[in-house]
Amino acid sequence: MTGFYGEHSKVLVSVDCIVFGFEGDKLKLLIGRRQMDPGRGEWSLYGGFVGAKECLEDAANRVLLELTGLKKLYMRQVGAFGAIDRDPGERVISVAYCALINVNDYDDSLRIQHGLEWVNLEDMPKLYSDHNEMVGKAIGMLRRRINTEPLSFNLLPDLFTLTQLQKVYEAVLGEEIDKRNFRKRIKQIDFIEKTELIDKLTSKRGAALYRFNKKVYSQDPTFKL
């Protein structure tokens, strides 16, 4: 460390991770009881302070790896939160990141280890400090991007039905979608491939299984549903 900027006060910088999953037709949020003061015992997002030799993205990836055991997740910065009184402990500026995971890929032992819970987004409790605001901005970002980025596939298994895909869209957008129009548009998208496999677990009649072809998408990433 140098002696520069010694005349200026220092502030702490943290990252908070907003982790969304999808299960049972519901968009879910991963939260836990805060295990430190101030705010011990309050519902909270999972986060951590940025290390002296970390950039913001590296810190967020570290926190997400600790939290989920998963790498190369869909992750986007939501924004910075710096109200003077947002943390009663110290002057802390937090940068929030949004991540999407397939719930079935998540090792449940890690959830238990960290004392976390999946809650339906619509049942989200009051969270510590400005964490509810962070979640609200993350949802707004997803709603703006879901029709121009293939982000919904991060919430689904590798093989999925069109009904499952529609339910993800509805969960993110918070509204019902016309089934016929949705399927018509989906079938016109080259990188959503129909397979020869049939889902007999979630569909009584047996529904065709589809997959997201990353290679085809990378060749023509222009996407609009």
Short mmCIF file of C-alpha atoms in Angstrom, two decimals:
data_model
loop_
_atom_site.label_atom_id
_atom_site.label_comp_id
_atom_site.label_asym_id
_atom_site.label_seq_id
_atom_site.Cartn_x
_atom_site.Cartn_y
_atom_site.Cartn_z
CA MET A 1 0.00 0.00 0.00
CA THR A 2 1.16 3.54 -0.73
CA GLY A 3 0.71 6.67 1.32
CA PHE A 4 -1.43 8.34 -1.30
CA TYR A 5 -4.94 9.63 -0.48
CA GLY A 6 -4.19 9.58 3.24
CA GLU A 7 -6.23 12.73 3.72
CA HIS A 8 -9.39 10.94 2.56
CA SER A 9 -11.62 8.71 4.67
CA LYS A 10 -11.84 5.06 3.68
CA VAL A 11 -15.00 3.04 3.02
CA LEU A 12 -15.62 -0.70 2.77
CA VAL A 13 -16.79 -2.30 -0.47
CA SER A 14 -18.83 -5.50 -0.55
CA VAL A 15 -20.67 -7.63 -3.08
CA ASP A 16 -24.13 -9.07 -2.52
CA CYS A 17 -25.32 -11.99 -4.64
CA ILE A 18 -28.95 -12.33 -5.69
CA VAL A 19 -29.33 -16.00 -6.63
CA PHE A 20 -32.48 -17.04 -8.48
CA GLY A 21 -33.64 -20.58 -9.18
CA PHE A 22 -36.76 -22.09 -10.71
CA GLU A 23 -38.76 -24.97 -9.28
CA GLY A 24 -42.40 -26.00 -9.22
CA ASP A 25 -43.43 -23.24 -11.65
CA LYS A 26 -42.04 -20.65 -9.25
CA LEU A 27 -39.09 -18.27 -9.37
CA LYS A 28 -37.15 -18.76 -6.16
CA LEU A 29 -34.64 -16.66 -4.25
CA LEU A 30 -31.80 -18.00 -2.11
CA ILE A 31 -31.60 -16.24 1.27
CA GLY A 32 -30.44 -16.96 4.79
CA ARG A 33 -30.38 -15.61 8.31
CA ARG A 34 -27.58 -13.08 8.78
CA GLN A 35 -24.87 -14.59 11.00
CA MET A 36 -23.04 -11.43 12.00
CA ASP A 37 -23.72 -8.07 13.60
CA PRO A 38 -25.30 -5.74 12.79
CA GLY A 39 -28.56 -7.38 11.79
CA ARG A 40 -27.77 -10.83 13.16
CA GLY A 41 -30.73 -13.16 12.58
CA GLU A 42 -32.39 -11.04 9.90
CA TRP A 43 -33.15 -12.52 6.47
CA SER A 44 -30.42 -11.49 4.06
CA LEU A 45 -28.78 -12.07 0.72
CA TYR A 46 -25.39 -13.80 0.75
CA GLY A 47 -22.36 -11.60 0.22
CA GLY A 48 -18.86 -10.69 1.27
CA PHE A 49 -16.28 -7.94 1.29
CA VAL A 50 -14.04 -7.31 -1.71
CA GLY A 51 -10.44 -8.31 -1.07
CA ALA A 52 -7.52 -5.95 -1.61
CA LYS A 53 -6.40 -7.96 -4.63
CA GLU A 54 -9.81 -8.70 -6.11
CA CYS A 55 -11.80 -6.91 -8.75
CA LEU A 56 -15.57 -6.73 -8.21
CA GLU A 57 -16.37 -9.57 -10.59
CA ASP A 58 -13.75 -11.85 -9.03
CA ALA A 59 -15.20 -11.17 -5.58
CA ALA A 60 -18.73 -11.98 -6.80
CA ASN A 61 -17.54 -15.18 -8.47
CA ARG A 62 -15.76 -16.19 -5.26
CA VAL A 63 -18.87 -15.63 -3.18
CA LEU A 64 -21.03 -17.55 -5.67
CA LEU A 65 -18.58 -20.46 -5.72
CA GLU A 66 -18.60 -20.62 -1.92
CA LEU A 67 -22.36 -20.45 -1.96
CA THR A 68 -23.22 -22.89 -4.76
CA GLY A 69 -20.10 -24.86 -5.65
CA LEU A 70 -20.84 -23.93 -9.28
CA LYS A 71 -18.63 -22.14 -11.79
CA LYS A 72 -19.38 -20.20 -14.99
CA LEU A 73 -22.83 -19.16 -13.83
CA TYR A 74 -24.97 -16.59 -15.58
CA MET A 75 -24.05 -13.47 -13.61
CA ARG A 76 -24.78 -9.80 -14.25
CA GLN A 77 -24.10 -6.69 -12.22
CA VAL A 78 -27.32 -5.11 -10.96
CA GLY A 79 -25.91 -1.88 -9.59
CA ALA A 80 -24.19 -0.11 -6.71
CA PHE A 81 -25.90 0.72 -3.43
CA GLY A 82 -24.28 3.42 -1.35
CA ALA A 83 -26.77 5.16 0.92
CA ILE A 84 -24.85 6.64 3.83
CA ASP A 85 -26.89 4.81 6.44
CA ARG A 86 -27.44 1.54 4.55
CA ASP A 87 -25.22 -0.36 6.99
CA PRO A 88 -25.34 0.71 10.65
CA GLY A 89 -21.98 -0.96 11.33
CA GLU A 90 -19.66 0.92 8.98
CA ARG A 91 -19.73 2.99 5.81
CA VAL A 92 -20.20 0.17 3.27
CA ILE A 93 -20.85 0.46 -0.45
CA SER A 94 -22.24 -2.72 -1.94
CA VAL A 95 -22.30 -3.82 -5.57
CA ALA A 96 -25.09 -6.32 -6.25
CA TYR A 97 -24.84 -9.19 -8.72
CA CYS A 98 -27.64 -11.37 -10.05
CA ALA A 99 -27.03 -15.07 -10.78
CA LEU A 100 -29.28 -17.74 -12.28
CA ILE A 101 -28.92 -21.45 -11.48
CA ASN A 102 -30.75 -24.68 -12.07
CA VAL A 103 -31.93 -25.74 -8.61
CA ASN A 104 -31.19 -29.40 -9.39
CA ASP A 105 -27.53 -28.57 -10.06
CA TYR A 106 -27.15 -27.07 -6.61
CA ASP A 107 -25.63 -29.33 -3.96
CA ASP A 108 -28.21 -29.15 -1.18
CA SER A 109 -25.53 -29.89 1.43
CA LEU A 110 -24.06 -26.44 0.69
CA ARG A 111 -27.44 -24.84 1.29
CA ILE A 112 -27.67 -26.58 4.65
CA GLN A 113 -24.04 -25.74 5.50
CA HIS A 114 -24.65 -22.03 4.94
CA GLY A 115 -28.07 -22.07 6.60
CA LEU A 116 -29.88 -20.94 3.46
CA GLU A 117 -33.43 -21.38 2.20
CA TRP A 118 -35.13 -21.23 -1.17
CA VAL A 119 -38.19 -18.95 -0.92
CA ASN A 120 -40.75 -18.18 -3.60
CA LEU A 121 -40.10 -14.70 -4.90
CA GLU A 122 -43.71 -13.72 -4.22
CA ASP A 123 -43.24 -14.76 -0.57
CA MET A 124 -39.97 -12.88 -0.05
CA PRO A 125 -39.74 -11.54 3.52
CA LYS A 126 -38.29 -8.23 4.65
CA LEU A 127 -34.55 -8.49 4.10
CA TYR A 128 -31.62 -6.79 5.81
CA SER A 129 -30.85 -3.20 4.88
CA ASP A 130 -31.57 -2.45 1.20
CA HIS A 131 -31.53 -6.06 0.00
CA ASN A 132 -35.21 -5.96 -1.03
CA GLU A 133 -34.36 -3.04 -3.28
CA MET A 134 -31.51 -5.05 -4.79
CA VAL A 135 -33.84 -7.95 -5.56
CA GLY A 136 -36.41 -5.61 -7.10
CA LYS A 137 -33.81 -4.09 -9.42
CA ALA A 138 -32.53 -7.55 -10.35
CA ILE A 139 -36.03 -8.67 -11.35
CA GLY A 140 -36.48 -5.52 -13.39
CA MET A 141 -33.23 -6.25 -15.21
CA LEU A 142 -34.26 -9.84 -15.96
CA ARG A 143 -37.63 -8.70 -17.30
CA ARG A 144 -35.94 -6.25 -19.64
CA ARG A 145 -33.49 -8.86 -20.91
CA ILE A 146 -35.49 -12.09 -21.07
CA ASN A 147 -36.76 -11.37 -24.60
CA THR A 148 -33.34 -10.36 -25.95
CA GLU A 149 -31.03 -12.82 -24.13
CA PRO A 150 -31.41 -16.60 -23.75
CA LEU A 151 -31.12 -16.27 -19.97
CA SER A 152 -34.11 -18.52 -19.21
CA PHE A 153 -32.09 -21.64 -20.09
CA ASN A 154 -29.87 -21.06 -17.07
CA LEU A 155 -32.87 -21.86 -14.87
CA LEU A 156 -33.79 -25.09 -16.67
CA PRO A 157 -32.24 -28.56 -16.99
CA ASP A 158 -30.42 -29.37 -20.22
CA LEU A 159 -33.57 -31.04 -21.56
CA PHE A 160 -36.89 -29.28 -21.03
CA THR A 161 -40.43 -29.16 -22.34
CA LEU A 162 -42.01 -26.12 -23.94
CA THR A 163 -44.39 -25.96 -21.00
CA GLN A 164 -41.42 -25.68 -18.61
CA LEU A 165 -39.88 -22.96 -20.77
CA GLN A 166 -43.15 -21.03 -20.82
CA LYS A 167 -43.47 -21.33 -17.04
CA VAL A 168 -40.00 -19.79 -16.62
CA TYR A 169 -40.99 -16.82 -18.77
CA GLU A 170 -44.21 -16.38 -16.83
CA ALA A 171 -42.40 -16.63 -13.48
CA VAL A 172 -39.87 -13.96 -14.46
CA LEU A 173 -42.38 -11.65 -16.11
CA GLY A 174 -44.99 -12.13 -13.40
CA GLU A 175 -47.81 -12.64 -15.89
CA GLU A 176 -49.44 -15.36 -17.98
CA ILE A 177 -48.46 -15.84 -21.62
CA ASP A 178 -50.72 -17.06 -24.42
CA LYS A 179 -49.67 -20.68 -24.98
CA ARG A 180 -50.34 -20.83 -28.73
CA ASN A 181 -48.46 -17.64 -29.58
CA PHE A 182 -45.57 -18.53 -27.31
CA ARG A 183 -45.06 -21.95 -28.91
CA LYS A 184 -45.34 -20.51 -32.39
CA ARG A 185 -42.56 -18.04 -31.68
CA ILE A 186 -40.34 -20.58 -29.90
CA LYS A 187 -40.52 -23.03 -32.81
CA GLN A 188 -39.18 -20.31 -35.12
CA ILE A 189 -35.96 -19.96 -33.07
CA ASP A 190 -33.14 -22.06 -34.55
CA PHE A 191 -31.15 -22.58 -31.36
CA ILE A 192 -34.06 -24.15 -29.47
CA GLU A 193 -33.89 -27.71 -30.78
CA LYS A 194 -36.53 -30.38 -30.54
CA THR A 195 -35.05 -33.78 -29.61
CA GLU A 196 -36.41 -37.27 -30.15
CA LEU A 197 -36.76 -37.74 -26.40
CA ILE A 198 -40.07 -37.69 -24.56
CA ASP A 199 -40.79 -36.46 -21.04
CA LYS A 200 -43.01 -38.98 -19.26
CA LEU A 201 -42.40 -37.71 -15.73
CA THR A 202 -44.03 -34.28 -15.78
CA SER A 203 -46.40 -34.92 -18.68
CA LYS A 204 -49.04 -37.65 -18.59
CA ARG A 205 -49.38 -37.71 -22.37
CA GLY A 206 -45.64 -37.46 -22.93
CA ALA A 207 -44.19 -34.14 -24.11
CA ALA A 208 -41.30 -33.60 -26.51
CA LEU A 209 -38.04 -32.51 -24.90
CA TYR A 210 -36.07 -29.56 -26.25
CA ARG A 211 -32.56 -28.22 -25.65
CA PHE A 212 -30.64 -24.97 -26.06
CA ASN A 213 -27.96 -25.26 -28.75
CA LYS A 214 -25.19 -22.89 -27.63
CA LYS A 215 -23.19 -23.43 -30.83
CA VAL A 216 -26.04 -22.36 -33.08
CA TYR A 217 -26.75 -19.36 -30.86
CA SER A 218 -23.10 -18.26 -30.90
CA GLN A 219 -23.19 -18.17 -34.71
CA ASP A 220 -26.15 -15.79 -34.69
CA PRO A 221 -26.63 -14.24 -31.23
CA THR A 222 -29.38 -11.87 -32.41
CA PHE A 223 -32.31 -13.00 -30.27
CA LYS A 224 -35.74 -11.53 -29.77
CA LEU A 225 -38.79 -13.45 -28.62
#
